[in-house]
XYZ file of N, CA and C in Angstrom:
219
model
N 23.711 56.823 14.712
C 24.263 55.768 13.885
C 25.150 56.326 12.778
N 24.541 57.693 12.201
C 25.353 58.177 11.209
C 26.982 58.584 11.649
N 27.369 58.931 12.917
C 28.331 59.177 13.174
C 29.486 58.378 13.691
N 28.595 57.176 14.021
C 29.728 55.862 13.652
C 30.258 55.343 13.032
N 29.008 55.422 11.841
C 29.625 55.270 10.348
C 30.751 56.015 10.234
N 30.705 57.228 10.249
C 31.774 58.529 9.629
C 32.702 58.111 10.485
N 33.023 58.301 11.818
C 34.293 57.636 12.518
C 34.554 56.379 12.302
N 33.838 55.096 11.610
C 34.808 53.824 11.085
C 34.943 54.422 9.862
N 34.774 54.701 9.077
C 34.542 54.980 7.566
C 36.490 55.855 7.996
N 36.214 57.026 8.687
C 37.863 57.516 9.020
C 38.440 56.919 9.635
N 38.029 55.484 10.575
C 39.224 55.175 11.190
C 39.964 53.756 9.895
N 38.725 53.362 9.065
C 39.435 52.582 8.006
C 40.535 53.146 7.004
N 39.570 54.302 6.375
C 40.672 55.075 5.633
C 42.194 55.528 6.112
N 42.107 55.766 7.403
C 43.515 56.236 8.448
C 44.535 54.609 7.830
N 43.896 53.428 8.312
C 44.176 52.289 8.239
C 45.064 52.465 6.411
N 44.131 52.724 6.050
C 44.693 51.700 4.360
C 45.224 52.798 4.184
N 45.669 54.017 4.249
C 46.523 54.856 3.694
C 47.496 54.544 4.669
N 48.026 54.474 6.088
C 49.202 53.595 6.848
C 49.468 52.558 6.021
N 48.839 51.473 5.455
C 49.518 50.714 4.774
C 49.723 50.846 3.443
N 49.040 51.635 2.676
C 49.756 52.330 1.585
C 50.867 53.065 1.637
N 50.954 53.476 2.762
C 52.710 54.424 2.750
C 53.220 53.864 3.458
N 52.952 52.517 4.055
C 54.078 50.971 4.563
C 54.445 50.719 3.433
N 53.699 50.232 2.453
C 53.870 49.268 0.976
C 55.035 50.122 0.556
N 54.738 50.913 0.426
C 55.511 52.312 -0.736
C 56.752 52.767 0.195
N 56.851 52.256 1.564
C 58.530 52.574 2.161
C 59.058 50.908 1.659
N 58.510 50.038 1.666
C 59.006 49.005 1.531
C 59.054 48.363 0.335
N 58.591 48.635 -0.559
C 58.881 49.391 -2.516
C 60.315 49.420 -2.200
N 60.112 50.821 -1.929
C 61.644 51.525 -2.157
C 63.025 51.088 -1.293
N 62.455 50.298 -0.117
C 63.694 49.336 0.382
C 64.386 48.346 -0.047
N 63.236 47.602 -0.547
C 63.633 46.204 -1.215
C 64.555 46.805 -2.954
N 63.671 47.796 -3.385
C 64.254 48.274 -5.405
C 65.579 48.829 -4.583
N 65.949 49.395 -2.986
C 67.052 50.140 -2.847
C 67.098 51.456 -3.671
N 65.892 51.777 -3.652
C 65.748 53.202 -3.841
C 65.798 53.846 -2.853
N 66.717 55.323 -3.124
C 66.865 56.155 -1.538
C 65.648 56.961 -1.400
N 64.843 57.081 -0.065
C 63.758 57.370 0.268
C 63.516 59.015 -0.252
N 64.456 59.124 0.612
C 64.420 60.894 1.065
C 64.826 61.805 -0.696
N 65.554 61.349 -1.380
C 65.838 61.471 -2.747
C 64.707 60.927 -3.595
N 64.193 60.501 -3.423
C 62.678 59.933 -4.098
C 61.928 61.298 -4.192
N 61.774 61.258 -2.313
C 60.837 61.879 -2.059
C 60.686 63.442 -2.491
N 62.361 63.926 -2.483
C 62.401 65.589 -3.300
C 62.431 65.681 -4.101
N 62.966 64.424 -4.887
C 62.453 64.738 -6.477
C 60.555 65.187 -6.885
N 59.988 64.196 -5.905
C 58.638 64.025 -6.569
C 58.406 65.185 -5.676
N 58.774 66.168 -4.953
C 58.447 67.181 -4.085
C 57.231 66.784 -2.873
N 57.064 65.585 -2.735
C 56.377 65.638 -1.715
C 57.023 65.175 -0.312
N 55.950 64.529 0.823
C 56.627 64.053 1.893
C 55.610 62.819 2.471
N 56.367 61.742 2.547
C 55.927 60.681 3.113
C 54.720 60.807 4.258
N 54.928 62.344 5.325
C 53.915 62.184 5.907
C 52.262 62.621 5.502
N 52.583 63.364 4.133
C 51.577 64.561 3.691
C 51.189 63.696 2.557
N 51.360 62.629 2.222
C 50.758 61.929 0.872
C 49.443 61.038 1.283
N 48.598 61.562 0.280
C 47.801 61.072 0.400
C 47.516 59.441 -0.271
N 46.178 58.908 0.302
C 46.235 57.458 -0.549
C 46.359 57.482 -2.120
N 45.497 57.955 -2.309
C 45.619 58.335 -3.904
C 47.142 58.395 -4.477
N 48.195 59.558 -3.997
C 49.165 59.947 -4.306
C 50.338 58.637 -4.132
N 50.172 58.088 -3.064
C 50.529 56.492 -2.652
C 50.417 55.702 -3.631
N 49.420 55.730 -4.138
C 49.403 54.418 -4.968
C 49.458 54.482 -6.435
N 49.651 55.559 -6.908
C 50.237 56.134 -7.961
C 51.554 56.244 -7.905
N 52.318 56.604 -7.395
C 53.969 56.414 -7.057
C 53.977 54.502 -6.745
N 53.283 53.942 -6.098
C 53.630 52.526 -6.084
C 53.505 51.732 -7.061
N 51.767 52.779 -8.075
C 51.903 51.440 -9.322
C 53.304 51.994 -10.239
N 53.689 53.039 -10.698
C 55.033 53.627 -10.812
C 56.024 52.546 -11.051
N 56.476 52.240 -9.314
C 57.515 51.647 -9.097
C 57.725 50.502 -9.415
N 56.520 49.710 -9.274
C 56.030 48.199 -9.702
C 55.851 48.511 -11.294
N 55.969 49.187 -11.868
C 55.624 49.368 -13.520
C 57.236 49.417 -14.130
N 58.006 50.124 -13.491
C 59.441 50.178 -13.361
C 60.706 49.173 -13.024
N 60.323 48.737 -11.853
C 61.125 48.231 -10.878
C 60.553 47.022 -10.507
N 59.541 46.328 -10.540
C 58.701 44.853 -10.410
C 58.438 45.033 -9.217
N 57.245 44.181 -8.350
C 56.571 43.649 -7.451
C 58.046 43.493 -6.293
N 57.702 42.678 -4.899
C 58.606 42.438 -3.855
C 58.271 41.330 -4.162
N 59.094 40.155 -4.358
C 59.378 39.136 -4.639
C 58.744 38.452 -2.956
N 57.958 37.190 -3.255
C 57.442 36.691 -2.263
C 58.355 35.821 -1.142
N 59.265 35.756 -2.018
C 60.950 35.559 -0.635
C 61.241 36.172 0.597
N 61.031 37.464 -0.020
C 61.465 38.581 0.558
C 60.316 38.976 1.892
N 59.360 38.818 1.167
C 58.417 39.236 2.378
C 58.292 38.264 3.543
């Protein structure tokens, strides 16, 4: 039983960090911020960020640059 846990427990986390670094490409589409120039400034890489690191650059952008307007989505 314990090891089902641990494989949903990783297959959720897999989950919400994919949509934490969905949210955070689509941040920077809608503000028209350039991705790849984002991304060397802050020296990291979209595939190597973690959730944590995600959502610190997103509250960021939303602290900066406002929310995606519910139009849009």
């Amino acid at each position: 039983a314990d090891v089902i846990k641990k494989n949903e427990k990783s297959a959720n986390d897999y989950l919400t960090q994919t949509r934490q670094k969905n949210y955070l490409l689509d941040l920077l589409k809608y503000h028209k911020i350039q991705v790849e120039a984002f991304f060397d400034e802050k020296g990291v890489s979209i595939e190597t960020l973690t959730k944590s690191q995600a959502s610190k650059i997103i509250d960021g952008i939303i602290l900066q640059y406002g929310r995606i307007s519910r139009r849009y989505s």
